[in-house]
Amino acid sequence: PTPTAPPLAEGTFYDGPIEYPSIDFTPVDVTMPPTEGGGTALNSAKPVENEAVASSSGNTPSGTCVICLDAPVEGACIPCGHMAGCMSCLKDIESKKWGCPICRAKINQIIRLYAV
């Protein structure tokens, strides 16, 4: 049988290694300055009071948007794949070129997610 599809245009097919976006793993200094009581500010931290913020930790696959903390997660950032927020918030972030709200990677595309 003869193939019926037209041949690929020159430069369409790349026969080389797959390259993934890189993430900056530069160490960050997270030491806490001592407080007057001798401990660190972390020891005196108070628990989160806002229920919406507490529930946004992503414990469930159908979590809450990490941006507006109101709508359900509907989209994923491409290429990082983080399922971070509702379509409205993600489209807004994409248009402002802010990057993924989880890892700050450049967003090439937002895809809508559907639960089956």
Coordinates of N, CA and C in Angstrom, one line a residue:
P1 N 0.8 -1.2 0.0 CA 0.0 0.0 0.0 C 0.9 1.3 0.0
T2 N 0.5 2.2 -0.8 CA 1.1 3.5 -0.8 C 0.6 4.5 0.2
P3 N 1.4 5.2 0.9 CA 0.9 6.2 1.9 C 0.1 7.3 1.2
T4 N -1.0 7.7 1.8 CA -1.9 8.7 1.3 C -1.6 10.1 1.9
A5 N -0.9 10.1 3.0 CA -0.7 11.4 3.6 C 0.5 12.1 2.9
P6 N 0.4 13.4 2.8 CA 1.5 14.1 2.1 C 2.8 14.0 3.0
P7 N 4.0 14.2 2.4 CA 5.2 14.1 3.2 C 5.3 15.4 4.1
L8 N 6.0 15.2 5.2 CA 6.2 16.3 6.1 C 7.0 17.4 5.5
A9 N 6.7 18.6 5.8 CA 7.5 19.8 5.3 C 8.8 19.7 6.0
E10 N 9.8 20.3 5.3 CA 11.2 20.3 5.8 C 11.2 21.1 7.2
G11 N 11.8 20.6 8.2 CA 11.9 21.3 9.5 C 10.7 20.9 10.4
T12 N 9.7 20.2 10.0 CA 8.6 19.8 10.8 C 9.0 18.7 11.8
F13 N 9.8 17.8 11.4 CA 10.2 16.7 12.2 C 11.6 17.0 12.8
Y14 N 11.7 16.8 14.1 CA 13.0 17.1 14.8 C 13.5 15.7 15.3
D15 N 14.6 15.3 14.8 CA 15.2 14.0 15.2 C 16.3 14.2 16.2
G16 N 16.0 14.7 17.3 CA 17.1 15.0 18.3 C 16.5 14.7 19.7
P17 N 17.4 15.1 20.7 CA 16.9 14.8 22.1 C 15.8 15.8 22.5
I18 N 14.9 15.3 23.3 CA 13.8 16.1 23.8 C 14.4 17.1 24.9
E19 N 14.0 18.4 24.8 CA 14.5 19.4 25.7 C 13.3 19.8 26.6
Y20 N 13.5 19.8 27.9 CA 12.5 20.3 28.8 C 12.9 21.6 29.3
P21 N 11.9 22.4 29.7 CA 12.2 23.7 30.3 C 13.0 23.6 31.6
S22 N 13.9 24.4 31.8 CA 14.7 24.3 33.0 C 14.1 25.2 34.1
I23 N 14.4 24.8 35.4 CA 13.9 25.5 36.5 C 15.1 25.9 37.3
D24 N 15.1 27.2 37.8 CA 16.2 27.7 38.6 C 16.2 27.1 39.9
F25 N 17.2 26.3 40.2 CA 17.3 25.6 41.5 C 18.3 26.3 42.4
T26 N 18.5 27.6 42.2 CA 19.5 28.4 43.1 C 19.0 28.4 44.5
P27 N 19.8 28.0 45.5 CA 19.4 28.0 46.9 C 18.9 29.4 47.3
V28 N 17.9 29.4 48.2 CA 17.4 30.6 48.8 C 17.6 30.6 50.3
D29 N 18.1 31.7 50.8 CA 18.4 31.8 52.2 C 17.0 32.0 53.0
V30 N 16.6 31.0 53.8 CA 15.4 31.0 54.5 C 15.6 31.1 56.0
T31 N 16.7 31.5 56.4 CA 16.9 31.6 57.9 C 16.1 32.6 58.5
M32 N 15.6 32.4 59.7 CA 14.7 33.3 60.4 C 15.5 34.1 61.4
P33 N 15.3 35.4 61.5 CA 16.0 36.2 62.5 C 15.5 35.8 63.9
P34 N 16.3 35.8 64.9 CA 15.8 35.6 66.2 C 14.8 36.7 66.7
T35 N 13.9 36.4 67.5 CA 12.9 37.4 68.1 C 13.4 37.7 69.5
E36 N 12.7 38.6 70.1 CA 13.1 39.1 71.4 C 13.1 38.0 72.5
G37 N 12.2 37.0 72.3 CA 12.1 35.9 73.3 C 13.1 34.8 73.1
G38 N 14.0 35.0 72.1 CA 15.1 34.0 71.9 C 14.8 33.0 70.8
G39 N 13.5 32.8 70.5 CA 13.1 31.9 69.4 C 13.1 32.6 68.1
T40 N 12.6 31.9 67.1 CA 12.5 32.5 65.8 C 11.0 33.0 65.6
A41 N 10.8 33.8 64.5 CA 9.5 34.3 64.2 C 8.6 33.1 63.8
L42 N 9.2 32.0 63.3 CA 8.4 30.8 62.9 C 7.7 30.2 64.2
N43 N 8.4 30.2 65.3 CA 7.8 29.6 66.5 C 6.6 30.4 67.0
S44 N 6.5 31.6 66.7 CA 5.4 32.5 67.2 C 4.3 32.6 66.1
A45 N 4.4 31.9 65.0 CA 3.4 32.0 64.0 C 2.1 31.5 64.5
K46 N 1.0 32.1 64.0 CA -0.3 31.7 64.3 C -0.9 30.9 63.3
P47 N -1.8 30.0 63.6 CA -2.5 29.1 62.6 C -3.4 30.0 61.7
V48 N -3.6 29.5 60.5 CA -4.4 30.2 59.5 C -5.9 30.2 60.0
E49 N -6.5 31.3 60.0 CA -7.9 31.4 60.4 C -8.9 31.4 59.3
N50 N -8.4 31.8 58.1 CA -9.3 31.9 57.0 C -9.6 30.5 56.4
E51 N -10.8 30.0 56.4 CA -11.2 28.7 56.0 C -10.9 28.5 54.5
A52 N -11.1 29.5 53.7 CA -10.8 29.3 52.3 C -9.3 29.1 52.0
V53 N -8.5 29.8 52.7 CA -7.0 29.6 52.5 C -6.6 28.3 53.0
A54 N -7.2 27.8 54.2 CA -6.8 26.5 54.7 C -7.2 25.4 53.8
S55 N -8.4 25.6 53.1 CA -8.8 24.5 52.2 C -8.2 24.5 50.9
S56 N -7.3 25.5 50.6 CA -6.7 25.6 49.2 C -5.4 24.9 49.2
S57 N -5.1 24.0 50.2 CA -3.8 23.3 50.2 C -3.8 22.3 49.1
G58 N -4.8 22.0 48.4 CA -4.8 21.0 47.3 C -4.9 19.6 47.7
N59 N -5.5 19.3 48.9 CA -5.6 17.9 49.3 C -6.5 17.1 48.5
T60 N -7.4 17.7 47.7 CA -8.3 16.9 46.8 C -8.0 17.3 45.4
P61 N -8.3 16.3 44.5 CA -8.0 16.6 43.1 C -8.9 17.7 42.5
S62 N -10.1 17.9 43.1 CA -10.9 19.0 42.6 C -10.9 20.1 43.6
G63 N -9.7 20.6 43.9 CA -9.4 21.7 44.8 C -9.9 23.0 44.4
T64 N -9.6 24.0 45.2 CA -10.0 25.4 44.9 C -8.9 26.1 44.2
C65 N -9.3 27.1 43.4 CA -8.4 27.9 42.6 C -7.4 28.6 43.6
V66 N -6.1 28.5 43.4 CA -5.1 29.0 44.3 C -5.0 30.5 44.2
I67 N -5.7 31.1 43.2 CA -5.6 32.6 43.0 C -6.8 33.3 43.6
C68 N -8.0 32.9 43.2 CA -9.2 33.6 43.8 C -9.7 32.9 45.0
L69 N -9.3 31.7 45.3 CA -9.7 30.9 46.4 C -11.2 30.7 46.5
D70 N -11.9 30.8 45.3 CA -13.3 30.7 45.3 C -13.8 29.6 44.3
A71 N -13.4 29.7 43.1 CA -13.8 28.8 42.0 C -13.0 27.5 42.1
P72 N -13.6 26.4 41.5 CA -12.9 25.1 41.5 C -11.7 25.2 40.4
V73 N -10.7 24.3 40.6 CA -9.6 24.2 39.7 C -10.2 23.7 38.4
E74 N -10.0 24.4 37.3 CA -10.5 24.0 36.0 C -9.4 23.9 34.9
G75 N -8.2 24.4 35.2 CA -7.2 24.4 34.1 C -5.8 24.0 34.6
A76 N -5.0 23.7 33.6 CA -3.6 23.3 33.9 C -2.7 24.2 33.1
C77 N -1.5 24.6 33.6 CA -0.5 25.4 32.9 C 0.4 24.4 32.1
I78 N 0.6 24.8 30.9 CA 1.5 24.0 30.0 C 2.7 24.9 29.7
P79 N 4.0 24.4 29.9 CA 4.4 23.0 29.9 C 4.6 22.4 31.3
C80 N 4.5 23.2 32.4 CA 4.8 22.6 33.7 C 3.7 21.6 34.2
G81 N 2.4 21.8 33.8 CA 1.4 20.9 34.1 C 0.7 21.1 35.4
H82 N 1.0 22.2 36.1 CA 0.4 22.4 37.4 C -1.1 22.7 37.2
M83 N -1.9 22.0 38.0 CA -3.4 22.3 38.0 C -3.6 23.3 39.1
A84 N -3.7 24.6 38.7 CA -3.6 25.6 39.7 C -4.8 26.4 39.9
G85 N -5.7 26.6 39.0 CA -6.8 27.5 39.2 C -7.9 27.4 38.2
C86 N -8.9 28.3 38.4 CA -10.0 28.4 37.5 C -9.6 29.0 36.2
M87 N -10.3 28.8 35.1 CA -10.0 29.3 33.8 C -9.9 30.8 33.8
S88 N -10.8 31.5 34.5 CA -10.8 32.9 34.5 C -9.4 33.5 35.0
C89 N -9.0 33.0 36.2 CA -7.8 33.5 36.8 C -6.6 33.1 36.0
L90 N -6.5 31.8 35.5 CA -5.4 31.4 34.7 C -5.2 32.2 33.4
K91 N -6.4 32.5 32.7 CA -6.3 33.3 31.5 C -5.8 34.7 31.8
D92 N -6.2 35.2 32.9 CA -5.8 36.5 33.3 C -4.3 36.6 33.6
I93 N -3.8 35.6 34.3 CA -2.3 35.4 34.6 C -1.6 35.2 33.3
E94 N -2.1 34.4 32.4 CA -1.4 34.2 31.1 C -1.3 35.5 30.3
S95 N -2.4 36.2 30.3 CA -2.4 37.5 29.5 C -1.4 38.5 30.0
K96 N -1.2 38.5 31.4 CA -0.2 39.4 32.0 C 1.2 38.8 32.0
K97 N 1.4 37.6 31.4 CA 2.7 37.0 31.3 C 3.4 36.8 32.7
W98 N 2.6 36.5 33.7 CA 3.2 36.3 35.1 C 3.8 35.0 35.3
G99 N 3.4 34.0 34.6 CA 3.9 32.6 34.8 C 3.0 31.8 35.7
C100 N 3.3 30.5 35.8 CA 2.5 29.6 36.6 C 2.4 30.1 38.1
P101 N 1.3 30.1 38.7 CA 1.1 30.5 40.1 C 1.8 29.6 41.1
I102 N 2.2 28.4 40.7 CA 2.8 27.4 41.5 C 4.3 27.5 41.4
C103 N 4.9 27.5 40.2 CA 6.3 27.4 40.0 C 6.9 28.6 39.3
R104 N 6.1 29.5 38.8 CA 6.5 30.7 38.0 C 7.1 30.4 36.7
A105 N 6.9 29.2 36.2 CA 7.4 28.9 34.8 C 6.6 29.6 33.8
K106 N 7.2 29.9 32.7 CA 6.5 30.6 31.6 C 5.3 29.7 31.1
I107 N 4.1 30.3 31.0 CA 2.9 29.6 30.5 C 2.8 29.7 29.0
N108 N 2.9 28.6 28.3 CA 2.8 28.6 26.9 C 1.3 28.4 26.5
Q109 N 0.5 27.7 27.4 CA -0.8 27.4 27.0 C -1.6 27.1 28.3
I110 N -2.9 27.3 28.4 CA -3.7 26.9 29.5 C -4.7 25.9 28.9
I111 N -4.8 24.7 29.5 CA -5.8 23.7 29.0 C -6.8 23.5 30.0
R112 N -8.1 23.4 29.6 CA -9.2 23.1 30.4 C -9.2 21.6 30.8
L113 N -9.5 21.3 32.1 CA -9.5 20.0 32.6 C -10.9 19.5 32.7
Y114 N -11.2 18.3 32.4 CA -12.5 17.7 32.6 C -12.5 16.5 33.4
A115 N -13.3 16.4 34.5 CA -13.4 15.2 35.3 C -14.3 14.3 34.7
V116 N -14.0 13.0 34.7 CA -14.8 12.0 34.1 C -15.4 11.1 35.1

